[in-house]
Amino acid sequence: MPCDIARACVAHARDLGLVYAALDFVVTPQGWTYLETNPNGEFGFVQALTDQPIAQAIADLLIHGRAGRNDTGIPSPHARM
């Protein structure tokens, strides 16, 4: 995902008052098209396919109340929150 779209997703979730959200997109040769925001979106299949610790990152965020950041300003999937 391009950094500008990722930043817009984070801002969108914050505007909605959400700590976590799953945003759906369609990606075509013409670019990214936003479809919807799911405040309780499922991510298990993405975690399994990408081997990213999504569930752990969400649990850490809920437990510790803050998100790790990388140099893009986007929460890091490997950060201890």
Short mmCIF file of N, CA and C in Angstrom, two decimals:
data_model
loop_
_atom_site.label_atom_id
_atom_site.label_comp_id
_atom_site.label_asym_id
_atom_site.label_seq_id
_atom_site.Cartn_x
_atom_site.Cartn_y
_atom_site.Cartn_z
N MET A 1 0.85 -1.17 0.00
CA MET A 1 0.00 0.00 0.00
C MET A 1 0.90 1.24 0.00
N PRO A 2 0.60 2.19 -0.88
CA PRO A 2 1.38 3.43 -0.89
C PRO A 2 1.25 4.19 0.44
N CYS A 3 2.32 4.83 0.86
CA CYS A 3 2.33 5.54 2.14
C CYS A 3 1.24 6.60 2.24
N ASP A 4 0.95 7.31 1.16
CA ASP A 4 -0.08 8.35 1.24
C ASP A 4 -1.46 7.75 1.50
N ILE A 5 -1.73 6.59 0.93
CA ILE A 5 -3.02 5.93 1.17
C ILE A 5 -3.05 5.38 2.59
N ALA A 6 -1.95 4.80 3.05
CA ALA A 6 -1.89 4.29 4.42
C ALA A 6 -2.12 5.40 5.43
N ARG A 7 -1.49 6.55 5.21
CA ARG A 7 -1.69 7.69 6.12
C ARG A 7 -3.15 8.15 6.09
N ALA A 8 -3.76 8.16 4.91
CA ALA A 8 -5.17 8.55 4.80
C ALA A 8 -6.06 7.56 5.54
N CYS A 9 -5.71 6.28 5.52
CA CYS A 9 -6.48 5.27 6.24
C CYS A 9 -6.41 5.50 7.75
N VAL A 10 -5.21 5.79 8.24
CA VAL A 10 -5.05 6.07 9.68
C VAL A 10 -5.85 7.30 10.06
N ALA A 11 -5.78 8.35 9.26
CA ALA A 11 -6.54 9.58 9.54
C ALA A 11 -8.04 9.31 9.50
N HIS A 12 -8.48 8.52 8.55
CA HIS A 12 -9.90 8.18 8.43
C HIS A 12 -10.39 7.44 9.67
N ALA A 13 -9.63 6.45 10.12
CA ALA A 13 -10.01 5.70 11.32
C ALA A 13 -10.06 6.63 12.53
N ARG A 14 -9.08 7.49 12.66
CA ARG A 14 -9.08 8.45 13.78
C ARG A 14 -10.28 9.38 13.72
N ASP A 15 -10.60 9.87 12.51
CA ASP A 15 -11.77 10.74 12.35
C ASP A 15 -13.06 10.05 12.80
N LEU A 16 -13.11 8.73 12.61
CA LEU A 16 -14.28 7.95 13.03
C LEU A 16 -14.21 7.54 14.49
N GLY A 17 -13.10 7.86 15.17
CA GLY A 17 -12.94 7.49 16.56
C GLY A 17 -12.61 6.03 16.76
N LEU A 18 -12.02 5.40 15.75
CA LEU A 18 -11.71 3.98 15.81
C LEU A 18 -10.24 3.76 16.14
N VAL A 19 -9.97 2.79 17.00
CA VAL A 19 -8.60 2.37 17.29
C VAL A 19 -8.15 1.37 16.24
N TYR A 20 -9.09 0.57 15.75
CA TYR A 20 -8.82 -0.44 14.72
C TYR A 20 -9.91 -0.37 13.68
N ALA A 21 -9.54 -0.53 12.43
CA ALA A 21 -10.51 -0.61 11.34
C ALA A 21 -9.88 -1.38 10.19
N ALA A 22 -10.71 -2.09 9.45
CA ALA A 22 -10.27 -2.77 8.24
C ALA A 22 -10.91 -2.04 7.06
N LEU A 23 -10.09 -1.48 6.20
CA LEU A 23 -10.59 -0.74 5.05
C LEU A 23 -10.44 -1.61 3.81
N ASP A 24 -11.49 -1.66 3.01
CA ASP A 24 -11.48 -2.47 1.80
C ASP A 24 -11.24 -1.59 0.58
N PHE A 25 -10.39 -2.08 -0.32
CA PHE A 25 -10.05 -1.38 -1.55
C PHE A 25 -10.08 -2.35 -2.72
N VAL A 26 -10.24 -1.81 -3.91
CA VAL A 26 -10.01 -2.54 -5.15
C VAL A 26 -8.81 -1.85 -5.79
N VAL A 27 -7.84 -2.65 -6.22
CA VAL A 27 -6.66 -2.09 -6.86
C VAL A 27 -6.67 -2.51 -8.32
N THR A 28 -6.67 -1.53 -9.20
CA THR A 28 -6.68 -1.76 -10.65
C THR A 28 -5.47 -1.05 -11.26
N PRO A 29 -5.24 -1.24 -12.53
CA PRO A 29 -4.15 -0.49 -13.18
C PRO A 29 -4.35 1.04 -13.08
N GLN A 30 -5.58 1.48 -12.88
CA GLN A 30 -5.86 2.90 -12.75
C GLN A 30 -5.61 3.43 -11.34
N GLY A 31 -5.44 2.55 -10.37
CA GLY A 31 -5.17 2.98 -9.01
C GLY A 31 -6.03 2.30 -7.97
N TRP A 32 -6.04 2.89 -6.78
CA TRP A 32 -6.74 2.35 -5.62
C TRP A 32 -8.13 2.98 -5.53
N THR A 33 -9.15 2.14 -5.30
CA THR A 33 -10.51 2.62 -5.10
C THR A 33 -11.00 2.13 -3.74
N TYR A 34 -11.36 3.07 -2.88
CA TYR A 34 -11.87 2.76 -1.54
C TYR A 34 -13.28 2.21 -1.65
N LEU A 35 -13.59 1.15 -0.90
CA LEU A 35 -14.92 0.57 -0.89
C LEU A 35 -15.66 0.83 0.41
N GLU A 36 -15.06 0.45 1.54
CA GLU A 36 -15.76 0.59 2.82
C GLU A 36 -14.80 0.46 3.99
N THR A 37 -15.29 0.87 5.15
CA THR A 37 -14.57 0.72 6.41
C THR A 37 -15.33 -0.25 7.29
N ASN A 38 -14.65 -1.25 7.80
CA ASN A 38 -15.24 -2.23 8.71
C ASN A 38 -14.62 -2.05 10.09
N PRO A 39 -15.39 -1.55 11.06
CA PRO A 39 -14.82 -1.33 12.39
C PRO A 39 -14.46 -2.62 13.11
N ASN A 40 -14.98 -3.73 12.66
CA ASN A 40 -14.66 -5.04 13.25
C ASN A 40 -14.23 -6.01 12.16
N GLY A 41 -13.45 -5.52 11.22
CA GLY A 41 -13.04 -6.33 10.07
C GLY A 41 -12.24 -7.56 10.46
N GLU A 42 -12.36 -8.57 9.63
CA GLU A 42 -11.62 -9.82 9.85
C GLU A 42 -10.26 -9.72 9.19
N PHE A 43 -9.27 -10.27 9.83
CA PHE A 43 -7.90 -10.17 9.33
C PHE A 43 -7.16 -11.50 9.38
N GLY A 44 -7.79 -12.53 9.90
CA GLY A 44 -7.11 -13.81 10.09
C GLY A 44 -6.50 -14.38 8.83
N PHE A 45 -7.23 -14.28 7.71
CA PHE A 45 -6.70 -14.82 6.47
C PHE A 45 -5.49 -14.01 5.97
N VAL A 46 -5.51 -12.70 6.22
CA VAL A 46 -4.37 -11.86 5.82
C VAL A 46 -3.15 -12.21 6.66
N GLN A 47 -3.37 -12.41 7.96
CA GLN A 47 -2.27 -12.79 8.84
C GLN A 47 -1.67 -14.11 8.39
N ALA A 48 -2.50 -15.07 8.04
CA ALA A 48 -2.01 -16.37 7.61
C ALA A 48 -1.23 -16.28 6.30
N LEU A 49 -1.69 -15.46 5.37
CA LEU A 49 -1.03 -15.35 4.06
C LEU A 49 0.26 -14.54 4.11
N THR A 50 0.33 -13.55 4.99
CA THR A 50 1.48 -12.65 5.02
C THR A 50 2.45 -12.92 6.15
N ASP A 51 2.06 -13.76 7.09
CA ASP A 51 2.87 -14.06 8.27
C ASP A 51 3.18 -12.80 9.08
N GLN A 52 2.27 -11.84 9.07
CA GLN A 52 2.40 -10.62 9.87
C GLN A 52 1.66 -10.83 11.20
N PRO A 53 2.19 -10.33 12.30
CA PRO A 53 1.58 -10.54 13.62
C PRO A 53 0.43 -9.55 13.89
N ILE A 54 -0.59 -9.60 13.06
CA ILE A 54 -1.69 -8.63 13.15
C ILE A 54 -2.44 -8.76 14.47
N ALA A 55 -2.81 -9.98 14.84
CA ALA A 55 -3.56 -10.18 16.08
C ALA A 55 -2.76 -9.69 17.29
N GLN A 56 -1.47 -9.98 17.30
CA GLN A 56 -0.62 -9.53 18.41
C GLN A 56 -0.54 -8.01 18.45
N ALA A 57 -0.41 -7.36 17.30
CA ALA A 57 -0.34 -5.90 17.25
C ALA A 57 -1.63 -5.27 17.76
N ILE A 58 -2.77 -5.84 17.39
CA ILE A 58 -4.05 -5.30 17.87
C ILE A 58 -4.19 -5.53 19.37
N ALA A 59 -3.82 -6.72 19.83
CA ALA A 59 -3.90 -7.00 21.27
C ALA A 59 -2.99 -6.05 22.05
N ASP A 60 -1.78 -5.84 21.56
CA ASP A 60 -0.85 -4.92 22.23
C ASP A 60 -1.42 -3.51 22.28
N LEU A 61 -2.01 -3.07 21.18
CA LEU A 61 -2.60 -1.74 21.14
C LEU A 61 -3.73 -1.61 22.15
N LEU A 62 -4.58 -2.61 22.23
CA LEU A 62 -5.69 -2.56 23.17
C LEU A 62 -5.20 -2.62 24.62
N ILE A 63 -4.17 -3.40 24.88
CA ILE A 63 -3.65 -3.53 26.24
C ILE A 63 -2.88 -2.29 26.67
N HIS A 64 -2.02 -1.78 25.79
CA HIS A 64 -1.12 -0.69 26.15
C HIS A 64 -1.60 0.69 25.73
N GLY A 65 -2.59 0.75 24.84
CA GLY A 65 -3.20 2.01 24.46
C GLY A 65 -2.38 2.95 23.62
N ARG A 66 -1.35 2.44 22.97
CA ARG A 66 -0.57 3.30 22.09
C ARG A 66 0.01 2.45 20.96
N ALA A 67 0.30 3.09 19.86
CA ALA A 67 0.81 2.37 18.69
C ALA A 67 2.26 2.70 18.44
N GLY A 68 3.02 1.71 18.01
CA GLY A 68 4.39 1.95 17.58
C GLY A 68 4.36 2.65 16.23
N ARG A 69 5.41 3.36 15.90
CA ARG A 69 5.49 4.09 14.63
C ARG A 69 6.81 3.76 13.93
N ASN A 70 6.77 3.82 12.62
CA ASN A 70 8.01 3.71 11.86
C ASN A 70 8.28 5.05 11.19
N ASP A 71 9.26 5.12 10.32
CA ASP A 71 9.63 6.41 9.75
C ASP A 71 8.58 7.00 8.82
N THR A 72 7.56 6.25 8.45
CA THR A 72 6.49 6.78 7.60
C THR A 72 5.38 7.41 8.42
N GLY A 73 5.41 7.23 9.75
CA GLY A 73 4.32 7.72 10.58
C GLY A 73 3.16 6.74 10.66
N ILE A 74 3.31 5.59 10.01
CA ILE A 74 2.28 4.55 9.99
C ILE A 74 2.62 3.54 11.07
N PRO A 75 1.63 3.04 11.82
CA PRO A 75 1.93 2.04 12.84
C PRO A 75 2.71 0.87 12.25
N SER A 76 3.75 0.48 12.93
CA SER A 76 4.59 -0.62 12.48
C SER A 76 3.98 -1.95 12.89
N PRO A 77 3.90 -2.92 11.96
CA PRO A 77 3.31 -4.21 12.31
C PRO A 77 4.16 -5.00 13.30
N HIS A 78 5.43 -4.65 13.44
CA HIS A 78 6.31 -5.39 14.35
C HIS A 78 6.58 -4.63 15.64
N ALA A 79 5.98 -3.48 15.81
CA ALA A 79 6.25 -2.66 17.00
C ALA A 79 5.60 -3.26 18.22
N ARG A 80 6.27 -3.17 19.32
CA ARG A 80 5.66 -3.49 20.60
C ARG A 80 4.94 -2.24 21.04
N MET A 81 3.66 -2.33 21.23
CA MET A 81 2.85 -1.15 21.47
C MET A 81 2.86 -0.73 22.92
#
